[in-house]
Amino acid sequence: MSGPGRQEADLGGSLGNEVEGYLLWQARVAEAERRAREFCDELDWLTTAQREEIERRYVADSLRRARADLERVAARCVSLRAEYEHRYEVLRRRCVGVALAVCAGFTTVATLLLVL
């Protein structure tokens, strides 16, 4: 499929991926905020300002770690894709080489049979 239909499908898939990524990140933010509140609930001696500061720092640290994890995963995905593309290319060359060798063999045998 090529042309406008393909471009629209790519755009829709890209938009869908962006929306999914946004929603996943918002879920990660909500989870970090929930965990920060739970952490601070155990520290009942904190003042309101201290509680807010600790929650803010906890969330920021959690999101920084999550971002680093996502960047590592994305880098690994790129690495794996390059590796698999290389392996696919090698396999494709081997298959084409074997197919050509088999065709050449059959052609040689057919030619010898016709000559005899």
PDB file of C-alpha atoms in Angstrom, residues 1-112:
ATOM      1  CA  MET A   1       0.000   0.000   0.000  1.00  0.00           C
ATOM      2  CA  SER A   2       1.433   3.358  -0.965  1.00  0.00           C
ATOM      3  CA  GLY A   3       0.253   6.874  -1.567  1.00  0.00           C
ATOM      4  CA  PRO A   4      -2.166   8.903   0.529  1.00  0.00           C
ATOM      5  CA  GLY A   5      -3.783   5.876   2.195  1.00  0.00           C
ATOM      6  CA  ARG A   6      -0.447   4.639   3.466  1.00  0.00           C
ATOM      7  CA  GLN A   7       0.527   8.091   4.734  1.00  0.00           C
ATOM      8  CA  GLU A   8      -2.777   8.417   6.585  1.00  0.00           C
ATOM      9  CA  ALA A   9      -2.277   4.968   8.145  1.00  0.00           C
ATOM     10  CA  ASP A  10       1.253   5.932   9.221  1.00  0.00           C
ATOM     11  CA  LEU A  11      -0.014   9.226  10.647  1.00  0.00           C
ATOM     12  CA  GLY A  12      -2.805   7.459  12.515  1.00  0.00           C
ATOM     13  CA  GLY A  13      -0.393   4.890  13.915  1.00  0.00           C
ATOM     14  CA  SER A  14       2.042   7.589  14.933  1.00  0.00           C
ATOM     15  CA  LEU A  15      -0.695   9.620  16.584  1.00  0.00           C
ATOM     16  CA  GLY A  16      -1.957   6.499  18.338  1.00  0.00           C
ATOM     17  CA  ASN A  17       1.551   5.761  19.612  1.00  0.00           C
ATOM     18  CA  GLU A  18       1.921   9.326  20.881  1.00  0.00           C
ATOM     19  CA  VAL A  19      -1.429   9.191  22.672  1.00  0.00           C
ATOM     20  CA  GLU A  20      -0.568   5.822  24.189  1.00  0.00           C
ATOM     21  CA  GLY A  21       2.818   7.130  25.320  1.00  0.00           C
ATOM     22  CA  TYR A  22       1.215  10.219  26.835  1.00  0.00           C
ATOM     23  CA  LEU A  23      -1.339   8.146  28.722  1.00  0.00           C
ATOM     24  CA  LEU A  24       1.314   5.740  29.979  1.00  0.00           C
ATOM     25  CA  TRP A  25       3.454   8.640  31.190  1.00  0.00           C
ATOM     26  CA  GLN A  26       0.480  10.239  32.949  1.00  0.00           C
ATOM     27  CA  ALA A  27      -0.182   6.900  34.664  1.00  0.00           C
ATOM     28  CA  ARG A  28       3.479   6.866  35.732  1.00  0.00           C
ATOM     29  CA  VAL A  29       3.120  10.407  37.137  1.00  0.00           C
ATOM     30  CA  ALA A  30      -0.046   9.453  39.037  1.00  0.00           C
ATOM     31  CA  GLU A  31       1.684   6.358  40.430  1.00  0.00           C
ATOM     32  CA  ALA A  32       4.689   8.421  41.581  1.00  0.00           C
ATOM     33  CA  GLU A  33       2.393  10.932  43.265  1.00  0.00           C
ATOM     34  CA  ARG A  34       0.440   8.171  44.999  1.00  0.00           C
ATOM     35  CA  ARG A  35       3.636   6.526  46.239  1.00  0.00           C
ATOM     36  CA  ALA A  36       4.955   9.890  47.457  1.00  0.00           C
ATOM     37  CA  ARG A  37       1.775  10.474  49.461  1.00  0.00           C
ATOM     38  CA  GLU A  38       1.991   6.971  50.938  1.00  0.00           C
ATOM     39  CA  PHE A  39       5.628   7.569  51.853  1.00  0.00           C
ATOM     40  CA  CYS A  40       4.822  10.851  53.583  1.00  0.00           C
ATOM     41  CA  ASP A  41       1.774   9.423  55.368  1.00  0.00           C
ATOM     42  CA  GLU A  42       4.158   7.342  57.464  1.00  0.00           C
ATOM     43  CA  LEU A  43       5.981  10.511  58.551  1.00  0.00           C
ATOM     44  CA  ASP A  44       3.211  12.129  60.588  1.00  0.00           C
ATOM     45  CA  TRP A  45       5.620  14.524  62.296  1.00  0.00           C
ATOM     46  CA  LEU A  46       6.237  16.504  59.068  1.00  0.00           C
ATOM     47  CA  THR A  47       4.853  19.990  58.659  1.00  0.00           C
ATOM     48  CA  THR A  48       2.680  20.692  55.626  1.00  0.00           C
ATOM     49  CA  ALA A  49       5.514  22.522  53.844  1.00  0.00           C
ATOM     50  CA  GLN A  50       7.958  19.691  54.575  1.00  0.00           C
ATOM     51  CA  ARG A  51       5.456  17.104  53.390  1.00  0.00           C
ATOM     52  CA  GLU A  52       4.880  18.983  50.124  1.00  0.00           C
ATOM     53  CA  GLU A  53       8.616  19.381  49.543  1.00  0.00           C
ATOM     54  CA  ILE A  54       9.327  15.696  50.175  1.00  0.00           C
ATOM     55  CA  GLU A  55       6.439  14.648  47.938  1.00  0.00           C
ATOM     56  CA  ARG A  56       7.661  16.981  45.188  1.00  0.00           C
ATOM     57  CA  ARG A  57      11.217  15.639  45.399  1.00  0.00           C
ATOM     58  CA  TYR A  58      10.004  12.028  45.585  1.00  0.00           C
ATOM     59  CA  VAL A  59       7.903  12.474  42.454  1.00  0.00           C
ATOM     60  CA  ALA A  60      10.733  14.250  40.625  1.00  0.00           C
ATOM     61  CA  ASP A  61      13.184  11.475  41.530  1.00  0.00           C
ATOM     62  CA  SER A  62      10.730   8.741  40.517  1.00  0.00           C
ATOM     63  CA  LEU A  63      10.047  10.389  37.159  1.00  0.00           C
ATOM     64  CA  ARG A  64      13.755  10.980  36.518  1.00  0.00           C
ATOM     65  CA  ARG A  65      14.415   7.282  37.144  1.00  0.00           C
ATOM     66  CA  ALA A  66      11.462   6.260  34.980  1.00  0.00           C
ATOM     67  CA  ARG A  67      12.719   8.452  32.144  1.00  0.00           C
ATOM     68  CA  ALA A  68      16.205   6.935  32.406  1.00  0.00           C
ATOM     69  CA  ASP A  69      14.676   3.454  32.311  1.00  0.00           C
ATOM     70  CA  LEU A  70      12.607   4.336  29.242  1.00  0.00           C
ATOM     71  CA  GLU A  71      15.651   5.797  27.485  1.00  0.00           C
ATOM     72  CA  ARG A  72      17.622   2.597  28.168  1.00  0.00           C
ATOM     73  CA  VAL A  73      14.763   0.481  26.833  1.00  0.00           C
ATOM     74  CA  ALA A  74      14.447   2.666  23.727  1.00  0.00           C
ATOM     75  CA  ALA A  75      18.198   2.463  23.072  1.00  0.00           C
ATOM     76  CA  ARG A  76      18.071  -1.319  23.450  1.00  0.00           C
ATOM     77  CA  CYS A  77      15.139  -1.486  21.013  1.00  0.00           C
ATOM     78  CA  VAL A  78      17.111   0.476  18.436  1.00  0.00           C
ATOM     79  CA  SER A  79      20.111  -1.796  18.991  1.00  0.00           C
ATOM     80  CA  LEU A  80      18.023  -4.951  18.629  1.00  0.00           C
ATOM     81  CA  ARG A  81      16.344  -3.636  15.505  1.00  0.00           C
ATOM     82  CA  ALA A  82      19.712  -2.962  13.863  1.00  0.00           C
ATOM     83  CA  GLU A  83      20.942  -6.411  14.881  1.00  0.00           C
ATOM     84  CA  TYR A  84      17.858  -8.176  13.516  1.00  0.00           C
ATOM     85  CA  GLU A  85      17.946  -6.165  10.297  1.00  0.00           C
ATOM     86  CA  HIS A  86      21.571  -7.214   9.795  1.00  0.00           C
ATOM     87  CA  ARG A  87      20.738 -10.868  10.473  1.00  0.00           C
ATOM     88  CA  TYR A  88      17.774 -10.696   8.102  1.00  0.00           C
ATOM     89  CA  GLU A  89      19.966  -9.227   5.362  1.00  0.00           C
ATOM     90  CA  VAL A  90      22.557 -12.005   5.793  1.00  0.00           C
ATOM     91  CA  LEU A  91      19.846 -14.676   5.755  1.00  0.00           C
ATOM     92  CA  ARG A  92      18.240 -13.166   2.671  1.00  0.00           C
ATOM     93  CA  ARG A  93      21.580 -13.161   0.837  1.00  0.00           C
ATOM     94  CA  ARG A  94      22.154 -16.793   1.786  1.00  0.00           C
ATOM     95  CA  CYS A  95      18.692 -17.792   0.576  1.00  0.00           C
ATOM     96  CA  VAL A  96      19.148 -15.975  -2.738  1.00  0.00           C
ATOM     97  CA  GLY A  97      22.596 -17.542  -3.120  1.00  0.00           C
ATOM     98  CA  VAL A  98      21.264 -21.045  -2.473  1.00  0.00           C
ATOM     99  CA  ALA A  99      18.341 -20.492  -4.856  1.00  0.00           C
ATOM    100  CA  LEU A 100      20.704 -19.281  -7.598  1.00  0.00           C
ATOM    101  CA  ALA A 101      23.045 -22.213  -6.986  1.00  0.00           C
ATOM    102  CA  VAL A 102      20.169 -24.690  -7.215  1.00  0.00           C
ATOM    103  CA  CYS A 103      18.903 -23.055 -10.429  1.00  0.00           C
ATOM    104  CA  ALA A 104      22.400 -23.113 -11.889  1.00  0.00           C
ATOM    105  CA  GLY A 105      22.735 -26.779 -10.931  1.00  0.00           C
ATOM    106  CA  PHE A 106      19.418 -27.696 -12.540  1.00  0.00           C
ATOM    107  CA  THR A 107      20.326 -25.715 -15.651  1.00  0.00           C
ATOM    108  CA  THR A 108      23.672 -27.511 -15.878  1.00  0.00           C
ATOM    109  CA  VAL A 109      22.052 -30.911 -15.452  1.00  0.00           C
ATOM    110  CA  ALA A 110      19.360 -30.107 -18.028  1.00  0.00           C
ATOM    111  CA  THR A 111      21.995 -28.889 -20.498  1.00  0.00           C
ATOM    112  CA  LEU A 112      24.092 -32.035 -20.010  1.00  0.00           C
TER     113      LEU A 112
END
